[in-house]
Amino acid sequence: SQQGEEDPQALSIQEGENATMNCSYKTSINNLQWYRQNSGRGLVHLILIRSNEREKHSGRLRVTLDTSKKSSSLLITASRAADTASYFCATDAGGTSYGKLTFGQGTILTVHP
Amino acid sequence: KAGVTQTPRYLIKTRGQQVTLSCSPISGHRSVSWYQQTPGQGLQFLFEYFSETQRNKGNFPGRFSGRQFSNSRSEMNVSTLELGDSALYLCASSGGQASYGYTFGSGTRLTVV
């Protein structure tokens, strides 16, 4: 079963604009991760934020985590056509949940040149 | 270094048959997880292996099984295939410290006819 919801389900923007995707989850987590998937291929790990962190940056990516609201957001700044993909948040409960990530339904991002 | 390698990339099987998928993790990674991705259910965790031992299992019927070899390569097997088993099967490897995220393979696209 899915951990939670991602919002929006689809996002269409122009190159150069910022894209924000939101993720909500239901249970306690050890960390939350964001992945990108291009056209039904494998997932690419983008960024990981631990439960005791509130914000993290990596290049054009900024992720926030609010554990009190059980939500996270991913911001992609100055988007490019190459950023067109599906984006998934995934939670890791830690402990004995070895190897198990629980994924959201994903946001389909389309960046128009 | 080489990424996670999954073979074959595509597979077409008939209902009732069985299938074996292979995953070679990143060199040095001892944890291999398997996921099923379908349009309806999204990404769902199948199982995880570490040092040839299954440490975690998702909510799938017993027709889905796996194993890991001493070189950390993993296989998953699906017996008595059903149409609903058509999916993209992804494996992911990690160095054992999940706090660094997972590296996914490109997946095996299984079609059951």
Tab-separated table of N, CA and C in Angstrom, chain B:
chain	number	residue	atom	x	y	z
B	1	LYS	N	32.031	3.343	-11.160
B	1	LYS	CA	31.805	1.916	-10.998
B	1	LYS	C	30.466	1.554	-11.634
B	2	ALA	N	30.301	0.270	-11.984
B	2	ALA	CA	29.093	-0.162	-12.658
B	2	ALA	C	27.906	0.010	-11.724
B	3	GLY	N	26.736	0.273	-12.359
B	3	GLY	CA	25.518	0.424	-11.578
B	3	GLY	C	24.872	-0.917	-11.322
B	4	VAL	N	23.597	-0.860	-10.988
B	4	VAL	CA	22.818	-2.068	-10.749
B	4	VAL	C	22.343	-2.602	-12.099
B	5	THR	N	22.609	-3.866	-12.339
B	5	THR	CA	22.271	-4.469	-13.630
B	5	THR	C	21.145	-5.471	-13.481
B	6	GLN	N	20.093	-5.250	-14.263
B	6	GLN	CA	18.973	-6.180	-14.246
B	6	GLN	C	18.832	-6.828	-15.612
B	7	THR	N	18.630	-8.139	-15.592
B	7	THR	CA	18.397	-8.866	-16.843
B	7	THR	C	17.238	-9.825	-16.671
B	8	PRO	N	16.471	-10.089	-17.740
B	8	PRO	CA	16.536	-9.365	-19.012
B	8	PRO	C	15.825	-8.015	-18.898
B	9	ARG	N	15.888	-7.197	-19.910
B	9	ARG	CA	15.175	-5.916	-19.889
B	9	ARG	C	13.685	-6.093	-20.158
B	10	TYR	N	13.374	-6.992	-21.055
B	10	TYR	CA	11.982	-7.250	-21.419
B	10	TYR	C	11.733	-8.752	-21.443
B	11	LEU	N	10.506	-9.100	-21.104
B	11	LEU	CA	10.154	-10.515	-21.047
B	11	LEU	C	8.662	-10.653	-21.328
B	12	ILE	N	8.319	-11.600	-22.177
B	12	ILE	CA	6.908	-11.909	-22.427
B	12	ILE	C	6.690	-13.370	-22.070
B	13	LYS	N	5.737	-13.594	-21.176
B	13	LYS	CA	5.448	-14.954	-20.725
B	13	LYS	C	3.953	-15.215	-20.853
B	14	THR	N	3.609	-16.483	-20.833
B	14	THR	CA	2.215	-16.907	-20.910
B	14	THR	C	1.708	-17.226	-19.512
B	15	ARG	N	0.443	-16.972	-19.295
B	15	ARG	CA	-0.188	-17.311	-18.007
B	15	ARG	C	0.139	-18.740	-17.620
B	16	GLY	N	0.451	-18.938	-16.350
B	16	GLY	CA	0.738	-20.274	-15.860
B	16	GLY	C	2.220	-20.619	-15.878
B	17	GLN	N	2.993	-19.905	-16.688
B	17	GLN	CA	4.429	-20.163	-16.710
B	17	GLN	C	5.092	-19.566	-15.480
B	18	GLN	N	6.387	-19.816	-15.362
B	18	GLN	CA	7.155	-19.177	-14.306
B	18	GLN	C	8.268	-18.360	-14.932
B	19	VAL	N	8.810	-17.431	-14.164
B	19	VAL	CA	9.841	-16.544	-14.690
B	19	VAL	C	10.875	-16.265	-13.604
B	20	THR	N	12.105	-16.084	-14.034
B	20	THR	CA	13.191	-15.725	-13.118
B	20	THR	C	13.862	-14.461	-13.625
B	21	LEU	N	13.968	-13.494	-12.740
B	21	LEU	CA	14.609	-12.224	-13.055
B	21	LEU	C	15.903	-12.119	-12.252
B	22	SER	N	16.888	-11.448	-12.832
B	22	SER	CA	18.195	-11.370	-12.182
B	22	SER	C	18.590	-9.928	-11.889
B	23	CYS	N	19.334	-9.753	-10.810
B	23	CYS	CA	19.800	-8.431	-10.412
B	23	CYS	C	21.224	-8.540	-9.874
B	24	SER	N	22.126	-7.775	-10.461
B	24	SER	CA	23.495	-7.697	-9.950
B	24	SER	C	23.689	-6.336	-9.315
B	25	PRO	N	23.952	-6.286	-8.010
B	25	PRO	CA	24.065	-4.998	-7.320
B	25	PRO	C	25.407	-4.332	-7.607
B	26	ILE	N	25.530	-3.128	-7.119
B	26	ILE	CA	26.800	-2.424	-7.187
B	26	ILE	C	27.827	-3.214	-6.392
B	27	SER	N	29.028	-3.284	-6.926
B	27	SER	CA	30.078	-4.029	-6.263
B	27	SER	C	30.262	-3.546	-4.819
B	28	GLY	N	30.242	-4.487	-3.900
B	28	GLY	CA	30.397	-4.130	-2.493
B	28	GLY	C	29.089	-3.954	-1.756
B	29	HIS	N	27.995	-3.789	-2.486
B	29	HIS	CA	26.676	-3.670	-1.845
B	29	HIS	C	26.172	-5.069	-1.499
B	30	ARG	N	25.694	-5.228	-0.276
B	30	ARG	CA	25.231	-6.544	0.146
B	30	ARG	C	23.720	-6.619	0.307
B	31	SER	N	23.048	-5.474	0.216
B	31	SER	CA	21.585	-5.453	0.361
B	31	SER	C	20.944	-5.263	-1.002
B	32	VAL	N	20.012	-6.136	-1.321
B	32	VAL	CA	19.257	-6.038	-2.575
B	32	VAL	C	17.768	-6.106	-2.246
B	33	SER	N	17.039	-5.115	-2.749
B	33	SER	CA	15.585	-5.076	-2.561
B	33	SER	C	14.908	-5.176	-3.920
B	34	TRP	N	13.695	-5.700	-3.925
B	34	TRP	CA	12.919	-5.837	-5.157
B	34	TRP	C	11.596	-5.105	-5.008
B	35	TYR	N	11.170	-4.474	-6.104
B	35	TYR	CA	9.912	-3.738	-6.134
B	35	TYR	C	9.146	-4.086	-7.406
B	36	GLN	N	7.829	-4.015	-7.281
B	36	GLN	CA	6.953	-4.166	-8.431
B	36	GLN	C	6.297	-2.817	-8.691
B	37	GLN	N	6.290	-2.389	-9.942
B	37	GLN	CA	5.638	-1.122	-10.288
B	37	GLN	C	4.557	-1.373	-11.326
B	38	THR	N	3.330	-1.008	-10.991
B	38	THR	CA	2.201	-1.099	-11.921
B	38	THR	C	1.471	0.225	-11.925
B	39	PRO	N	0.747	0.526	-13.009
B	39	PRO	CA	-0.009	1.793	-13.063
B	39	PRO	C	-1.050	1.888	-11.950
B	40	GLY	N	-1.630	0.777	-11.573
B	40	GLY	CA	-2.699	0.817	-10.583
B	40	GLY	C	-2.216	0.876	-9.144
B	41	GLN	N	-1.207	0.106	-8.823
B	41	GLN	CA	-0.729	-0.004	-7.442
B	41	GLN	C	0.535	0.795	-7.159
B	42	GLY	N	1.157	1.319	-8.206
B	42	GLY	CA	2.381	2.074	-7.998
B	42	GLY	C	3.550	1.164	-7.652
B	43	LEU	N	4.464	1.704	-6.870
B	43	LEU	CA	5.672	0.969	-6.484
B	43	LEU	C	5.427	0.249	-5.158
B	44	GLN	N	5.589	-1.067	-5.194
B	44	GLN	CA	5.348	-1.858	-3.995
B	44	GLN	C	6.547	-2.742	-3.701
B	45	PHE	N	6.909	-2.804	-2.441
B	45	PHE	CA	8.058	-3.565	-1.963
B	45	PHE	C	7.742	-5.056	-1.965
B	46	LEU	N	8.669	-5.825	-2.549
B	46	LEU	CA	8.510	-7.284	-2.583
B	46	LEU	C	9.282	-7.954	-1.455
B	47	PHE	N	10.605	-7.805	-1.457
B	47	PHE	CA	11.451	-8.366	-0.407
B	47	PHE	C	12.847	-7.785	-0.482
B	48	GLU	N	13.607	-8.048	0.589
B	48	GLU	CA	14.991	-7.583	0.703
B	48	GLU	C	15.878	-8.713	1.167
B	49	TYR	N	17.056	-8.788	0.576
B	49	TYR	CA	18.043	-9.780	0.961
B	49	TYR	C	19.336	-9.101	1.369
B	50	PHE	N	19.971	-9.674	2.369
B	50	PHE	CA	21.271	-9.185	2.841
B	50	PHE	C	22.102	-10.398	3.220
B	51	SER	N	23.262	-10.502	2.625
B	51	SER	CA	24.136	-11.649	2.898
B	51	SER	C	23.382	-12.969	2.822
B	52	GLU	N	22.666	-13.136	1.729
B	52	GLU	CA	21.963	-14.382	1.377
B	52	GLU	C	20.756	-14.680	2.260
B	53	THR	N	20.368	-13.740	3.113
B	53	THR	CA	19.232	-13.952	4.013
B	53	THR	C	18.123	-12.958	3.688
B	54	GLN	N	16.916	-13.461	3.634
B	54	GLN	CA	15.790	-12.566	3.451
B	54	GLN	C	15.472	-11.927	4.795
B	55	ARG	N	15.566	-10.593	4.836
B	55	ARG	CA	15.347	-9.899	6.105
B	55	ARG	C	13.961	-9.257	6.169
B	56	ASN	N	13.358	-9.050	5.012
B	56	ASN	CA	12.088	-8.348	5.014
B	56	ASN	C	11.283	-8.792	3.807
B	57	LYS	N	9.977	-8.810	3.966
B	57	LYS	CA	9.113	-9.277	2.896
B	57	LYS	C	7.868	-8.415	2.853
B	58	GLY	N	7.441	-8.085	1.658
B	58	GLY	CA	6.219	-7.314	1.469
B	58	GLY	C	5.009	-8.221	1.427
B	59	ASN	N	3.888	-7.608	1.106
B	59	ASN	CA	2.620	-8.327	1.135
B	59	ASN	C	2.281	-8.889	-0.238
B	60	PHE	N	3.002	-9.880	-0.650
B	60	PHE	CA	2.769	-10.535	-1.934
B	60	PHE	C	2.553	-12.031	-1.695
B	61	PRO	N	1.815	-12.676	-2.605
B	61	PRO	CA	1.575	-14.118	-2.416
B	61	PRO	C	2.868	-14.924	-2.541
B	62	GLY	N	2.788	-16.163	-2.071
B	62	GLY	CA	3.947	-17.045	-2.067
B	62	GLY	C	4.487	-17.383	-3.436
B	63	ARG	N	3.726	-17.041	-4.495
B	63	ARG	CA	4.227	-17.282	-5.857
B	63	ARG	C	5.476	-16.431	-6.153
B	64	PHE	N	5.633	-15.384	-5.372
B	64	PHE	CA	6.793	-14.492	-5.525
B	64	PHE	C	7.862	-14.926	-4.523
B	65	SER	N	9.011	-15.265	-5.031
B	65	SER	CA	10.099	-15.686	-4.148
B	65	SER	C	11.412	-15.122	-4.669
B	66	GLY	N	12.404	-15.202	-3.837
B	66	GLY	CA	13.693	-14.692	-4.267
B	66	GLY	C	14.817	-15.420	-3.567
B	67	ARG	N	16.012	-15.084	-3.968
B	67	ARG	CA	17.178	-15.604	-3.281
B	67	ARG	C	18.358	-14.698	-3.589
B	68	GLN	N	19.391	-14.850	-2.780
B	68	GLN	CA	20.608	-14.078	-3.000
B	68	GLN	C	21.795	-15.026	-2.910
B	69	PHE	N	22.744	-14.804	-3.766
B	69	PHE	CA	23.917	-15.655	-3.819
B	69	PHE	C	25.067	-15.031	-3.036
B	70	SER	N	26.124	-15.807	-2.870
B	70	SER	CA	27.249	-15.341	-2.047
B	70	SER	C	27.933	-14.116	-2.659
B	71	ASN	N	27.778	-13.898	-3.953
B	71	ASN	CA	28.373	-12.704	-4.578
B	71	ASN	C	27.399	-11.517	-4.571
B	72	SER	N	26.315	-11.659	-3.814
B	72	SER	CA	25.273	-10.639	-3.633
B	72	SER	C	24.310	-10.516	-4.802
B	73	ARG	N	24.553	-11.192	-5.898
B	73	ARG	CA	23.573	-11.200	-6.985
B	73	ARG	C	22.280	-11.828	-6.476
B	74	SER	N	21.183	-11.308	-6.974
B	74	SER	CA	19.890	-11.787	-6.496
B	74	SER	C	19.006	-12.178	-7.672
B	75	GLU	N	18.147	-13.101	-7.424
B	75	GLU	CA	17.130	-13.500	-8.398
B	75	GLU	C	15.773	-13.462	-7.728
B	76	MET	N	14.764	-13.120	-8.513
B	76	MET	CA	13.406	-13.293	-8.023
B	76	MET	C	12.664	-14.185	-9.013
B	77	ASN	N	11.786	-14.971	-8.480
B	77	ASN	CA	11.041	-15.930	-9.262
B	77	ASN	C	9.551	-15.715	-9.041
B	78	VAL	N	8.815	-15.780	-10.118
B	78	VAL	CA	7.352	-15.735	-10.005
B	78	VAL	C	6.825	-16.992	-10.670
B	79	SER	N	6.108	-17.787	-9.918
B	79	SER	CA	5.547	-19.020	-10.467
B	79	SER	C	4.079	-18.811	-10.815
B	80	THR	N	3.561	-19.699	-11.648
B	80	THR	CA	2.155	-19.671	-12.041
B	80	THR	C	1.704	-18.242	-12.361
B	81	LEU	N	2.312	-17.682	-13.366
B	81	LEU	CA	2.077	-16.285	-13.717
B	81	LEU	C	0.614	-15.986	-13.997
B	82	GLU	N	0.198	-14.799	-13.549
B	82	GLU	CA	-1.141	-14.289	-13.794
B	82	GLU	C	-1.016	-13.001	-14.602
B	83	LEU	N	-2.113	-12.647	-15.292
B	83	LEU	CA	-2.084	-11.427	-16.092
B	83	LEU	C	-1.705	-10.213	-15.240
B	84	GLY	N	-2.156	-10.212	-13.993
B	84	GLY	CA	-1.893	-9.098	-13.095
B	84	GLY	C	-0.444	-8.977	-12.657
B	85	ASP	N	0.367	-9.956	-13.010
B	85	ASP	CA	1.794	-9.880	-12.668
B	85	ASP	C	2.562	-9.033	-13.673
B	86	SER	N	1.891	-8.634	-14.751
B	86	SER	CA	2.535	-7.755	-15.729
B	86	SER	C	2.919	-6.456	-15.034
B	87	ALA	N	4.192	-6.120	-15.113
B	87	ALA	CA	4.681	-4.968	-14.358
B	87	ALA	C	6.134	-4.705	-14.710
B	88	LEU	N	6.615	-3.581	-14.195
B	88	LEU	CA	8.048	-3.300	-14.223
B	88	LEU	C	8.604	-3.751	-12.879
B	89	TYR	N	9.581	-4.629	-12.904
B	89	TYR	CA	10.190	-5.125	-11.676
B	89	TYR	C	11.554	-4.451	-11.525
B	90	LEU	N	11.716	-3.793	-10.391
B	90	LEU	CA	12.929	-3.033	-10.130
B	90	LEU	C	13.684	-3.626	-8.960
B	91	CYS	N	14.985	-3.657	-9.075
B	91	CYS	CA	15.763	-4.016	-7.901
B	91	CYS	C	16.635	-2.827	-7.517
B	92	ALA	N	16.980	-2.776	-6.263
B	92	ALA	CA	17.766	-1.683	-5.731
B	92	ALA	C	18.828	-2.243	-4.810
B	93	SER	N	19.998	-1.647	-4.842
B	93	SER	CA	21.036	-2.104	-3.925
B	93	SER	C	21.482	-0.968	-3.019
B	94	SER	N	21.974	-1.369	-1.875
B	94	SER	CA	22.503	-0.384	-0.941
B	94	SER	C	23.674	-1.006	-0.200
B	95	GLY	N	24.515	-0.138	0.333
B	95	GLY	CA	25.676	-0.617	1.055
B	95	GLY	C	25.347	-1.121	2.448
B	96	GLY	N	24.030	-1.100	2.757
B	96	GLY	CA	23.634	-1.581	4.080
B	96	GLY	C	23.238	-0.440	4.985
B	97	GLN	N	23.741	0.755	4.657
B	97	GLN	CA	23.330	1.918	5.418
B	97	GLN	C	22.287	2.663	4.602
B	98	ALA	N	21.038	2.373	4.904
B	98	ALA	CA	19.955	2.913	4.090
B	98	ALA	C	19.910	4.426	4.117
B	99	SER	N	20.612	5.030	5.046
B	99	SER	CA	20.559	6.481	5.143
B	99	SER	C	21.269	7.167	3.999
B	100	TYR	N	21.861	6.391	3.108
B	100	TYR	CA	22.481	6.983	1.944
B	100	TYR	C	21.645	6.791	0.700
B	101	GLY	N	20.481	6.201	0.818
B	101	GLY	CA	19.629	5.997	-0.341
B	101	GLY	C	19.979	4.729	-1.073
B	102	TYR	N	19.196	4.456	-2.075
B	102	TYR	CA	19.321	3.228	-2.838
B	102	TYR	C	19.648	3.539	-4.288
B	103	THR	N	20.346	2.597	-4.934
B	103	THR	CA	20.612	2.695	-6.359
B	103	THR	C	19.770	1.646	-7.057
B	104	PHE	N	18.947	2.116	-7.981
B	104	PHE	CA	18.039	1.219	-8.693
B	104	PHE	C	18.602	0.811	-10.043
B	105	GLY	N	18.216	-0.392	-10.461
B	105	GLY	CA	18.491	-0.827	-11.825
B	105	GLY	C	17.446	-0.261	-12.771
B	106	SER	N	17.604	-0.548	-14.064
B	106	SER	CA	16.673	-0.037	-15.076
B	106	SER	C	15.387	-0.842	-15.154
B	107	GLY	N	15.365	-1.980	-14.473
B	107	GLY	CA	14.138	-2.749	-14.405
B	107	GLY	C	13.996	-3.815	-15.472
B	108	THR	N	13.112	-4.756	-15.185
B	108	THR	CA	12.695	-5.768	-16.152
B	108	THR	C	11.209	-5.581	-16.394
B	109	ARG	N	10.856	-5.364	-17.658
B	109	ARG	CA	9.445	-5.199	-18.009
B	109	ARG	C	8.882	-6.572	-18.342
B	110	LEU	N	8.002	-7.069	-17.479
B	110	LEU	CA	7.382	-8.388	-17.672
B	110	LEU	C	5.964	-8.200	-18.196
B	111	THR	N	5.672	-8.869	-19.286
B	111	THR	CA	4.318	-8.877	-19.833
B	111	THR	C	3.816	-10.311	-19.826
B	112	VAL	N	2.668	-10.514	-19.203
B	112	VAL	CA	2.054	-11.840	-19.155
B	112	VAL	C	0.845	-11.838	-20.087
B	113	VAL	N	0.833	-12.775	-21.015
B	113	VAL	CA	-0.267	-12.812	-22.004
B	113	VAL	C	-1.059	-14.113	-21.862
